[in-house]
Structures are given as C-alpha cells and as structure tokens.
Short mmCIF file of C-alpha atoms and ligand atoms in Angstrom, two decimals:
data_model
loop_
_atom_site.label_atom_id
_atom_site.label_comp_id
_atom_site.label_asym_id
_atom_site.label_seq_id
_atom_site.Cartn_x
_atom_site.Cartn_y
_atom_site.Cartn_z
CA MET A 1 -177.94 7.51 191.20
CA SER A 2 -179.36 11.32 190.10
CA ASP A 3 -179.41 14.81 191.85
CA SER A 4 -180.50 17.34 189.67
CA SER A 5 -183.13 19.49 190.70
CA LYS A 6 -185.16 22.54 188.84
CA PRO A 7 -184.80 25.94 190.18
CA ASP A 8 -188.21 27.25 191.95
CA GLY A 9 -188.87 30.43 189.89
CA PRO A 10 -188.05 31.28 186.45
CA HIS A 11 -185.57 29.78 185.07
CA PRO A 12 -182.31 32.09 184.48
CA LEU A 13 -180.96 29.54 181.66
CA LEU A 14 -183.98 30.29 179.31
CA PRO A 15 -184.03 33.04 176.45
CA ASN A 16 -184.94 36.74 177.50
CA PRO A 17 -188.31 36.19 177.22
CA THR A 18 -188.76 39.96 176.15
CA ILE A 19 -187.00 38.61 173.03
CA ALA A 20 -189.88 38.13 170.43
CA ASP A 21 -189.07 35.89 167.04
CA GLU A 22 -189.67 38.87 164.81
CA ASP A 23 -186.85 40.20 166.31
CA HIS A 24 -184.36 37.45 165.88
CA PRO A 25 -185.07 36.01 162.67
CA MET A 26 -182.40 33.47 162.25
CA SER A 27 -182.87 32.24 165.94
CA ILE A 28 -184.34 28.67 165.50
CA ARG A 29 -187.74 28.20 167.12
CA VAL A 30 -187.40 25.41 169.57
CA GLY A 31 -190.05 23.49 171.15
CA VAL A 32 -188.96 21.55 174.75
CA ILE A 33 -191.42 18.44 174.92
CA GLY A 34 -190.55 17.00 178.63
CA CYS A 35 -189.44 19.35 181.60
CA GLY A 36 -188.32 16.66 184.02
CA MET A 37 -185.06 16.26 185.61
CA ILE A 38 -182.70 16.34 182.25
CA ALA A 39 -184.86 19.36 180.49
CA ARG A 40 -182.45 21.60 182.33
CA PHE A 41 -179.55 21.07 180.32
CA HIS A 42 -181.30 21.47 177.53
CA PHE A 43 -182.61 24.86 178.25
CA SER A 44 -178.54 25.94 179.27
CA GLY A 45 -177.40 24.34 175.25
CA LEU A 46 -180.94 26.05 173.76
CA GLU A 47 -180.20 29.53 175.85
CA LYS A 48 -176.08 29.40 174.70
CA ALA A 49 -176.46 28.60 171.21
CA LYS A 50 -179.39 31.57 171.25
CA ALA A 51 -182.41 29.14 170.15
CA THR A 52 -185.71 30.82 170.85
CA VAL A 53 -187.63 28.15 173.04
CA ARG A 54 -190.99 28.76 171.88
CA TRP A 55 -192.97 25.80 173.25
CA ILE A 56 -192.61 24.38 176.65
CA CYS A 57 -194.28 21.28 176.74
CA ASP A 58 -195.23 18.24 179.89
CA LEU A 59 -198.36 17.15 181.30
CA LYS A 60 -197.55 17.72 184.86
CA ALA A 61 -198.03 21.53 185.33
CA GLU A 62 -195.73 21.74 188.59
CA ASN A 63 -192.30 20.81 186.04
CA THR A 64 -193.36 23.57 183.29
CA ALA A 65 -194.29 26.08 187.07
CA ALA A 66 -190.83 27.16 186.43
CA TRP A 67 -190.49 28.29 183.02
CA VAL A 68 -194.08 30.07 183.18
CA GLY A 69 -193.52 33.84 182.29
CA THR A 70 -190.23 33.36 180.43
CA GLY A 71 -192.06 34.06 177.21
CA ALA A 72 -192.85 30.18 176.17
CA ARG A 73 -196.02 29.23 174.78
CA VAL A 74 -196.81 26.05 177.46
CA THR A 75 -199.16 23.49 176.90
CA THR A 76 -199.73 19.53 178.16
CA ASP A 77 -200.21 18.49 174.41
CA TRP A 78 -196.83 17.91 172.38
CA ARG A 79 -199.12 17.48 168.92
CA GLU A 80 -199.75 21.54 169.28
CA VAL A 81 -195.75 21.61 169.63
CA VAL A 82 -195.36 19.63 166.23
CA ALA A 83 -198.45 21.48 164.67
CA ASP A 84 -197.23 24.77 165.09
CA PRO A 85 -195.18 26.30 161.81
CA GLN A 86 -193.50 28.69 163.34
CA VAL A 87 -191.21 25.75 165.32
CA ASP A 88 -188.04 24.12 163.46
CA ALA A 89 -187.32 21.59 166.25
CA VAL A 90 -188.19 19.58 168.95
CA VAL A 91 -186.37 18.96 171.82
CA VAL A 92 -187.75 14.97 173.01
CA ALA A 93 -186.75 14.75 176.74
CA THR A 94 -190.18 13.27 177.70
CA VAL A 95 -189.94 9.66 179.26
CA SER A 96 -188.24 6.90 176.98
CA ARG A 97 -191.30 5.17 175.99
CA LEU A 98 -192.87 8.14 174.61
CA HIS A 99 -189.41 8.95 172.15
CA LYS A 100 -190.47 6.74 168.84
CA GLU A 101 -194.03 8.43 168.85
CA ILE A 102 -193.14 11.93 169.35
CA CYS A 103 -190.03 11.48 166.63
CA LEU A 104 -191.94 10.39 164.02
CA ALA A 105 -194.71 12.89 164.12
CA ALA A 106 -192.22 15.02 164.05
CA ILE A 107 -190.19 14.21 161.41
CA ALA A 108 -193.48 13.64 159.30
CA ALA A 109 -194.27 17.72 160.35
CA GLY A 110 -191.04 18.38 159.08
CA LYS A 111 -189.46 19.44 162.35
CA ALA A 112 -185.19 19.02 163.24
CA VAL A 113 -185.24 16.62 166.35
CA ILE A 114 -182.88 16.46 169.53
CA CYS A 115 -184.32 13.55 171.20
CA GLU A 116 -182.93 12.48 174.62
CA LYS A 117 -181.23 8.75 175.20
CA THR A 118 -182.06 5.97 174.31
CA LEU A 119 -183.61 7.07 171.51
CA THR A 120 -186.67 4.35 171.84
CA GLU A 121 -187.17 1.11 173.75
CA ASN A 122 -185.61 -1.28 170.96
CA ALA A 123 -183.07 -1.33 168.00
CA GLU A 124 -186.11 -1.82 165.60
CA ASP A 125 -187.97 1.09 166.73
CA SER A 126 -185.02 3.21 166.93
CA TRP A 127 -184.13 2.19 163.09
CA GLU A 128 -187.41 2.62 162.16
CA VAL A 129 -187.01 6.85 163.78
CA VAL A 130 -183.85 7.09 162.17
CA SER A 131 -184.58 5.40 158.44
CA ARG A 132 -187.63 8.11 158.23
CA ALA A 133 -185.38 10.90 159.62
CA GLU A 134 -182.78 10.07 156.51
CA ALA A 135 -185.40 9.53 154.51
CA ALA A 136 -186.93 13.21 155.38
CA GLY A 137 -183.79 15.04 155.23
CA VAL A 138 -184.38 16.60 158.47
CA PRO A 139 -181.89 16.97 160.86
CA PHE A 140 -182.01 14.34 164.07
CA PHE A 141 -179.77 14.25 166.91
CA THR A 142 -179.86 11.27 169.62
CA SER A 143 -178.06 13.50 172.21
CA TYR A 144 -174.96 11.19 173.96
CA MET A 145 -173.44 14.36 174.93
CA LYS A 146 -170.54 12.29 176.99
CA ARG A 147 -168.67 12.57 172.90
CA TRP A 148 -169.18 15.83 173.81
CA PHE A 149 -166.40 16.32 176.18
CA GLU A 150 -163.31 17.70 175.16
CA ALA A 151 -161.10 14.85 176.63
CA ALA A 152 -163.22 12.35 174.43
CA GLN A 153 -162.76 14.54 171.28
CA GLN A 154 -158.67 14.58 172.00
CA ALA A 155 -158.77 10.54 172.66
CA LYS A 156 -160.36 10.30 168.90
CA ARG A 157 -157.70 12.43 167.71
CA LEU A 158 -154.97 10.91 169.26
CA LEU A 159 -156.22 7.47 168.65
CA PRO A 160 -154.44 7.04 165.77
CA SER A 161 -151.53 7.09 167.48
CA LEU A 162 -151.59 4.03 169.19
CA GLY A 163 -151.12 1.86 166.29
CA ARG A 164 -152.72 -1.60 166.46
CA ILE A 165 -154.99 -1.49 168.98
CA VAL A 166 -155.38 -4.60 171.19
CA SER A 167 -157.40 -4.18 173.72
CA THR A 168 -160.40 -2.35 175.29
CA HIS A 169 -161.85 -1.80 178.92
CA VAL A 170 -165.26 -0.01 179.94
CA ARG A 171 -166.89 0.31 183.07
CA SER A 172 -169.37 2.38 183.63
CA HIS A 173 -169.73 1.73 187.82
CA GLN A 174 -172.35 4.19 188.79
CA PRO A 175 -173.22 4.89 192.80
CA TRP A 176 -176.85 3.67 192.85
CA GLY A 177 -176.47 3.63 196.71
CA ASP A 178 -178.33 0.47 198.62
CA THR A 179 -179.70 -0.64 195.49
CA TRP A 180 -178.50 -4.26 196.22
CA THR A 181 -179.69 -4.10 199.56
CA GLY A 182 -183.41 -3.44 198.84
CA ALA A 183 -183.31 0.41 199.75
CA LEU A 184 -184.83 0.82 195.36
CA PRO A 185 -188.44 -0.12 195.53
CA ALA A 186 -189.30 -2.91 192.82
CA ARG A 187 -192.82 -1.34 192.23
CA GLU A 188 -194.59 1.75 192.30
CA PRO A 189 -195.43 1.66 195.95
CA GLY A 190 -198.66 -0.33 196.51
CA ALA A 191 -198.58 -2.00 193.35
CA PRO A 192 -199.10 -5.40 193.43
CA ALA A 193 -195.93 -7.15 191.31
CA SER A 194 -197.52 -8.15 188.39
CA ALA A 195 -198.54 -4.81 187.97
CA ALA A 196 -196.63 -1.84 186.50
CA PRO A 197 -193.57 -1.63 185.36
CA SER A 198 -191.08 0.18 188.28
CA HIS A 199 -190.60 3.53 188.04
CA LEU A 200 -187.08 2.87 186.58
CA VAL A 201 -188.39 0.54 183.29
CA SER A 202 -191.56 3.15 182.75
CA THR A 203 -189.23 6.32 182.77
CA TYR A 204 -186.04 5.62 181.49
CA GLY A 205 -186.90 1.84 179.62
CA GLY A 206 -184.36 -0.34 182.04
CA GLY A 207 -182.10 -0.34 184.50
CA MET A 208 -177.95 -0.61 184.76
CA LEU A 209 -177.75 -1.08 181.06
CA VAL A 210 -180.16 1.17 179.08
CA MET A 211 -180.19 3.66 181.84
CA GLY A 212 -176.31 3.42 182.83
CA GLY A 213 -174.60 1.81 180.46
CA SER A 214 -175.98 3.47 177.29
CA HIS A 215 -173.70 6.13 177.38
CA VAL A 216 -170.31 4.14 177.49
CA ILE A 217 -171.53 2.24 174.45
CA ASP A 218 -172.25 5.49 172.64
CA LEU A 219 -168.28 6.27 173.67
CA THR A 220 -167.31 3.24 172.28
CA LEU A 221 -168.99 3.19 169.08
CA TYR A 222 -167.60 6.95 168.30
CA LEU A 223 -163.79 5.87 169.41
CA LEU A 224 -164.08 2.34 167.60
CA GLY A 225 -167.09 1.89 165.73
CA ARG A 226 -169.40 -1.03 165.29
CA PRO A 227 -168.25 -4.55 167.10
CA THR A 228 -169.21 -7.74 165.22
CA ARG A 229 -170.04 -9.88 167.92
CA LEU A 230 -171.00 -10.43 171.37
CA PHE A 231 -171.18 -12.05 174.77
CA ALA A 232 -173.00 -10.49 177.80
CA LEU A 233 -174.77 -11.83 180.97
CA GLN A 234 -177.07 -9.54 182.83
CA TYR A 235 -178.03 -10.00 186.22
CA ILE A 236 -182.05 -9.22 187.38
CA PRO A 237 -182.70 -9.77 190.56
CA GLY A 238 -185.98 -11.68 191.25
CA ASP A 239 -187.99 -9.03 192.74
CA ARG A 240 -187.25 -6.72 190.07
CA ASP A 241 -187.77 -5.85 186.40
CA PHE A 242 -184.29 -4.24 185.82
CA ASP A 243 -180.88 -5.55 185.61
CA LEU A 244 -177.77 -4.57 188.39
CA HIS A 245 -175.14 -5.50 186.39
CA VAL A 246 -174.22 -6.38 182.65
CA SER A 247 -171.04 -7.44 181.68
CA ALA A 248 -169.60 -8.32 177.67
CA LEU A 249 -166.88 -8.99 175.46
CA LEU A 250 -167.27 -7.29 172.08
CA GLU A 251 -165.22 -8.39 169.31
CA THR A 252 -163.82 -5.88 166.98
CA PRO A 253 -162.90 -6.01 162.86
CA THR A 254 -159.86 -5.17 163.40
CA ASP A 255 -159.14 -3.44 167.07
CA GLY A 256 -158.97 -6.58 169.22
CA THR A 257 -161.72 -7.17 172.09
CA ILE A 258 -163.62 -5.06 174.28
CA SER A 259 -164.54 -6.17 177.60
CA TYR A 260 -167.77 -4.00 178.64
CA GLU A 261 -169.01 -3.38 182.01
CA ALA A 262 -172.11 -1.43 183.80
CA LEU A 263 -172.75 -1.61 187.33
CA ALA A 264 -175.12 -0.18 189.85
CA SER A 265 -172.46 -0.25 192.28
CA PRO A 266 -172.94 0.39 196.58
CA LEU A 267 -170.01 2.45 196.53
CA SER A 268 -169.68 6.25 197.14
CA ARG A 269 -166.47 6.83 197.45
CA THR A 270 -164.76 5.43 194.64
CA GLY A 271 -164.16 6.47 191.14
CA PHE A 272 -161.17 9.42 190.43
CA LEU A 273 -162.63 12.42 191.76
CA ARG A 274 -163.66 9.78 194.82
CA ASP A 275 -167.48 10.72 194.39
CA GLY A 276 -168.15 6.88 193.74
CA TRP A 277 -168.71 7.44 190.26
CA ASP A 278 -166.43 4.98 188.50
CA GLU A 279 -166.58 5.24 184.38
CA GLN A 280 -163.38 5.01 182.31
CA ILE A 281 -162.73 3.53 178.78
CA GLU A 282 -159.05 2.20 178.31
CA ILE A 283 -157.60 1.88 174.80
CA THR A 284 -154.32 -0.30 174.67
CA GLY A 285 -152.28 -0.19 171.39
CA THR A 286 -149.01 -1.37 169.79
CA GLY A 287 -148.05 2.72 170.66
CA GLY A 288 -149.62 3.79 174.12
CA LYS A 289 -153.13 4.01 176.31
CA LEU A 290 -155.61 6.37 176.46
CA THR A 291 -157.47 6.37 179.18
CA LEU A 292 -160.54 8.20 179.50
CA LEU A 293 -162.22 9.39 182.77
CA THR A 294 -165.81 10.67 183.11
CA PRO A 295 -167.22 12.87 185.83
CA LEU A 296 -170.84 12.00 187.42
CA TRP A 297 -173.49 13.06 184.01
CA SER A 298 -175.15 15.37 186.17
CA HIS A 299 -172.34 17.79 187.68
CA VAL A 300 -170.65 19.04 184.07
CA GLU A 301 -171.42 22.50 185.27
CA GLN A 302 -168.89 21.71 188.38
CA LYS A 303 -166.64 18.61 186.63
CA THR A 304 -165.37 17.16 183.77
CA ALA A 305 -163.45 14.67 182.20
CA LEU A 306 -159.83 13.47 182.24
CA LEU A 307 -157.70 12.52 179.50
CA ILE A 308 -154.59 10.21 180.43
CA HIS A 309 -152.20 9.59 177.38
CA ASP A 310 -149.37 7.00 177.91
CA ASP A 311 -146.54 7.25 175.10
CA GLU A 312 -144.35 4.05 174.42
CA ALA A 313 -142.36 5.59 172.00
CA SER A 314 -141.04 8.53 174.26
CA GLY A 315 -142.12 6.65 177.83
CA GLN A 316 -143.87 9.82 178.74
CA ARG A 317 -147.55 10.35 180.63
CA HIS A 318 -149.54 13.35 179.20
CA GLU A 319 -153.07 14.47 181.56
CA TYR A 320 -155.33 16.63 179.51
CA ARG A 321 -157.02 18.34 182.05
CA TYR A 322 -159.75 21.18 180.58
CA GLY A 323 -162.15 23.86 182.09
CA VAL A 324 -165.73 22.94 183.07
CA ASP A 325 -167.24 23.36 179.37
CA SER A 326 -170.94 21.02 179.73
CA PRO A 327 -170.63 18.79 176.95
CA PHE A 328 -174.38 19.40 176.98
CA ASP A 329 -173.76 22.85 175.60
CA ARG A 330 -171.51 21.86 173.42
CA ALA A 331 -173.66 19.17 172.03
CA ILE A 332 -176.47 21.36 171.78
CA GLY A 333 -174.59 24.54 169.96
CA ALA A 334 -173.68 21.77 167.21
CA PHE A 335 -177.01 20.42 166.82
CA VAL A 336 -178.94 24.20 166.33
CA ALA A 337 -175.69 25.03 164.03
CA ASP A 338 -176.66 22.35 161.83
CA ILE A 339 -179.97 23.11 162.44
CA ALA A 340 -179.85 26.41 161.21
CA ALA A 341 -177.65 25.02 158.06
CA GLY A 342 -180.28 22.66 157.42
CA THR A 343 -176.92 20.21 157.60
CA GLN A 344 -175.74 16.91 159.41
CA THR A 345 -172.44 17.08 160.39
CA ALA A 346 -172.44 16.69 164.45
CA GLN A 347 -172.88 13.29 164.65
CA SER A 348 -174.93 10.88 162.28
CA ARG A 349 -178.75 10.55 162.33
CA ILE A 350 -178.22 6.69 163.55
CA THR A 351 -176.35 7.01 166.23
CA GLY A 352 -178.94 6.15 168.68
CA TYR A 353 -180.17 3.32 166.56
CA GLU A 354 -176.59 2.05 166.91
CA VAL A 355 -176.29 2.18 170.26
CA ASP A 356 -179.99 0.56 170.91
CA GLN A 357 -178.65 -2.29 168.68
CA VAL A 358 -175.81 -3.24 170.77
CA ILE A 359 -178.06 -3.15 173.85
CA ALA A 360 -180.41 -5.51 172.48
CA SER A 361 -177.60 -7.71 171.29
CA MET A 362 -176.64 -8.09 174.81
CA VAL A 363 -180.01 -8.67 176.04
CA ALA A 364 -180.40 -11.62 173.54
CA SER A 365 -177.01 -12.99 173.91
CA ALA A 366 -177.54 -13.16 177.86
CA ARG A 367 -180.85 -14.26 177.39
CA SER A 368 -179.80 -17.15 175.27
CA GLY A 369 -176.33 -17.45 177.00
CA GLN A 370 -174.93 -17.89 173.41
CA ARG A 371 -172.78 -15.44 171.23
CA VAL A 372 -174.76 -13.39 169.05
CA VAL A 373 -173.40 -11.80 165.82
CA ILE A 374 -174.81 -8.16 166.03
CA PRO A 375 -177.44 -7.85 163.06
CA TRP A 376 -176.30 -4.64 162.17
CA ARG A 377 -178.39 -2.45 159.92
CA GLY A 378 -177.58 0.15 157.16
N1 NAD B 1 -177.87 12.38 178.44
C1 NAD B 1 -178.46 11.93 180.02
O1 NAD B 1 -177.12 11.57 180.72
C2 NAD B 1 -179.71 11.76 180.48
C3 NAD B 1 -180.07 11.88 182.21
C4 NAD B 1 -180.73 11.38 182.15
C5 NAD B 1 -182.26 11.32 181.39
N2 NAD B 1 -181.71 11.20 180.63
C6 NAD B 1 -182.99 10.84 179.40
O2 NAD B 1 -183.80 12.19 179.12
C7 NAD B 1 -185.59 11.34 179.14
C8 NAD B 1 -186.18 11.87 180.29
O3 NAD B 1 -185.59 11.58 181.65
P1 NAD B 1 -185.83 12.46 182.71
O4 NAD B 1 -184.70 11.81 184.46
O5 NAD B 1 -185.82 13.65 183.23
O6 NAD B 1 -187.55 12.48 183.63
P2 NAD B 1 -188.38 12.65 184.16
O7 NAD B 1 -189.56 12.02 184.75
O8 NAD B 1 -187.99 13.90 185.51
O9 NAD B 1 -188.94 13.58 183.14
C9 NAD B 1 -189.94 13.00 182.17
C10 NAD B 1 -190.85 14.44 181.96
O10 NAD B 1 -191.87 13.87 180.71
C11 NAD B 1 -193.21 14.58 180.99
N3 NAD B 1 -193.90 13.33 179.90
C12 NAD B 1 -194.72 12.38 180.05
N4 NAD B 1 -195.48 12.47 179.35
C13 NAD B 1 -195.78 13.18 178.48
C14 NAD B 1 -196.62 13.53 177.81
N5 NAD B 1 -197.33 12.47 176.78
N6 NAD B 1 -196.23 14.39 176.92
C15 NAD B 1 -195.32 16.01 177.85
N7 NAD B 1 -194.44 15.61 178.73
C16 NAD B 1 -194.84 14.04 179.13
C17 NAD B 1 -192.79 13.93 182.47
O11 NAD B 1 -194.54 14.29 183.35
C18 NAD B 1 -191.93 14.74 182.82
O12 NAD B 1 -191.87 15.50 183.58
C19 NAD B 1 -185.03 9.89 179.42
O13 NAD B 1 -185.72 9.41 178.02
C20 NAD B 1 -183.96 9.46 179.85
O14 NAD B 1 -183.39 8.46 179.54
C21 NAD B 1 -180.63 11.51 179.94
#
C-alpha cells in the first residue's frame, strides 16, 4: 500500500541551510505543515523550484528530526506558521481531517496553499475552502499530481484525435496485500470496536475510494470533464470502517459512459510493471483509443507512466515512453511558479472540490442504491 521512508539524517532534498532569505529575495518562502510519509515529495519539489522552506511543522519530533539543522524553523504549532508574515505559501500535508481548518486559516492570512489530497473529508467542506480561496484571490492547489505525468498531458493533447468518445474504462487496482483476509487491522490495536476510527480513516478520511481511488477520479475529470450522473457500489466489510472495492458507472454529457473501479487488490505481480500496481484509463473514440497506465505513486522517482495510442485511420499503435520525471516535482514547480507570479494558471482552484464531489456522489449512490445526479457547485 505504501512504502515511503524518510532519511535518517538531514534531508538531502531540503534547500541549502546556508542560503538566507535575504540572499534570495525572489524565492517563495514556504511553511510545510505535516512531515509524514508524503512530505519528502514536497520537499523535493520545493527544492527543485528553488523555494525556501522557512518552517517545518509536525506534532511528532521524530517526523521533523530529519529536517532539523537545515535552516528552517521547527514548530509543533501550525498556527505559528500561518501567522508568520514572512511566509508566502503553506504546504498542507497533515492527516486529511485537518486540511479544512489549516487551509481556511492560511487563506484568511493571505497565504497561497498547496494542499495534499483529498482536499477535505466531504464535498461541502471542500467547496467552502475553494470558494474562500477564490474570493480571497490567493493561489490554491490540491496536489493531484498524476495529471502532471507527461503521459497524462500527452493524452490530453491527443484526445481530439479520438473523435467522438464512446467508452471509457478507469481502474485502480492497488496492491494492499492480505487485506481481504484480515491482515490490515480494522481498528487501532487494543481499541474497542465502538471506539476510534481505523488508522486509514483517521489519517486519510477513508479507504479504497478516498485514499486509493481519488487520483483516477481526478485523472478522469482532467481528461473528460464533469460527469452528470452516476451509480455506484461500495463494499465495506462488516468488521471495517473503510471500503475495499468500489464500482461505478458515470454518465457524461457528450463522451458516453465511464466505468470506474477501485480495488484493494490481493495480487502483487499484476500491472504493466508487474509490481501489483494496476491502474489505467482506457478511452475509446470513433478515431482511436488512448490507454494511460500509471506507476505506483511512491515509485515515481524510479518509474514512469506509459501512454498507448491506437490510431484508427492509420492502423498504427504508438507507445509514448518517457524518462523518469516525478509528477510531484512537475506539479510543485508549476504551483510555485504561479505563486511567484500571483496567478492561478497551473490548475483550477476547485480541482480538489470536484474530486470530493464525485466521491460524495458515489457514496450517496452506494448507500441509497439509487442513481445520483451529481449536485455540482460552481
Ligand atoms: N498524493 C498522493 O499520492 C498521496 C499519497 C499519500 C498520502 N497523501 C496525502 O497526504 C496526507 C498525509 O498523508 P501521509 O501518508 O503523509 O500521512 P502520515 O500519517 O505519514 O503524515 C501525516 C503527518 O501529519 C502530522 N500531523 C498530525 N496532526 C498534526 C498537527 N495538528 N499539526 C502538524 N502536523 C500534524 C502527523 O504527525 C504526521 O507526521 C494525507 O492527506 C494523504 O491523503 C497523498
């Protein structure tokens, strides 16, 4: 499910601690809030974008230990970061349930925000956050980095060549190990069944759909825009508070039907790289087919996405293969450039809301057993 690790000593990807802000007056000054598993990808992107990490914040000393001595200030109180007038932007990489409160405070303080996905734990909260960001005019990004694979961007460029789109299949089978037979604890060890939510829910806000399946929802929205209606099924085992399998059919205004599946897969050798990560989007049109295959998110420093284009007119198949180029770095680079320019061009402020709205509609459909009209805002 995840394999990230942090370095033992000072992190090599952090900005050179001898570089003071006054030596780089144009450098964007950033506070990183939340230094857990995902943080190293943000530090990498910020360093490559020549941003200055001014604050590092986490409740756990062991999670900031690797960054101590790099020149950044260290705190356990995210409010100290948000209150600092010398901070231009914050990265919100805490557990998902805190995203809303921190984002709203940062927006109110006039900071630009790069927030990890999912933006919040429900569509209404996400709408509130993105609306406030729009009203304040601050750059605001939800970090769905897979749309920053070059293969995904090439797919978008090639889409018009498909003519009329008639069918799309989206699937994310992720190797969650022995989850189906109970290896992943349902609750925190020792907690009564009625007590605290599971680690997955308290950290990520959900299971397969929210944690695993949200990225391919974003890729679908990126490539095809907003669907109008959907019907979904969600399998939550009786002893768990998170799902292992979600299936959905989504209707689009002009691009036919999308079938969607997110699965906590028990298999470890499937997928185009034979590592158990089996995630792809296959779009068929009257003029051809595009198949986008993505690698395991935490392996993007070693592996990259693949795009296959079948062209109906020529009968040719073209495979677009790229060198390793972390989509985290590409995304953060684009966000930092926007923040420096005070613009919002890299992606819409409402990206994170749109994904959370589809998730909320899938959950509503699965609970009611009914087809749902997606109640889009904005
Ligand atoms: N883009 C992706 O592919 C991807 C992958 C994994 C995780 N994520 C997202 O990143 C976020 C973090 O996930 P993670 O896997 O790094 O989790 P994690 O548990 O490893 O890290 C979360 C960190 O937040 C810290 N934290 C909790 N409360 C805090 C507070 N009040 N103030 C400061 N820090 C606090 C924790 O101590 C922990 O270090 C989640 O929203 C998750 O959904 C995204």
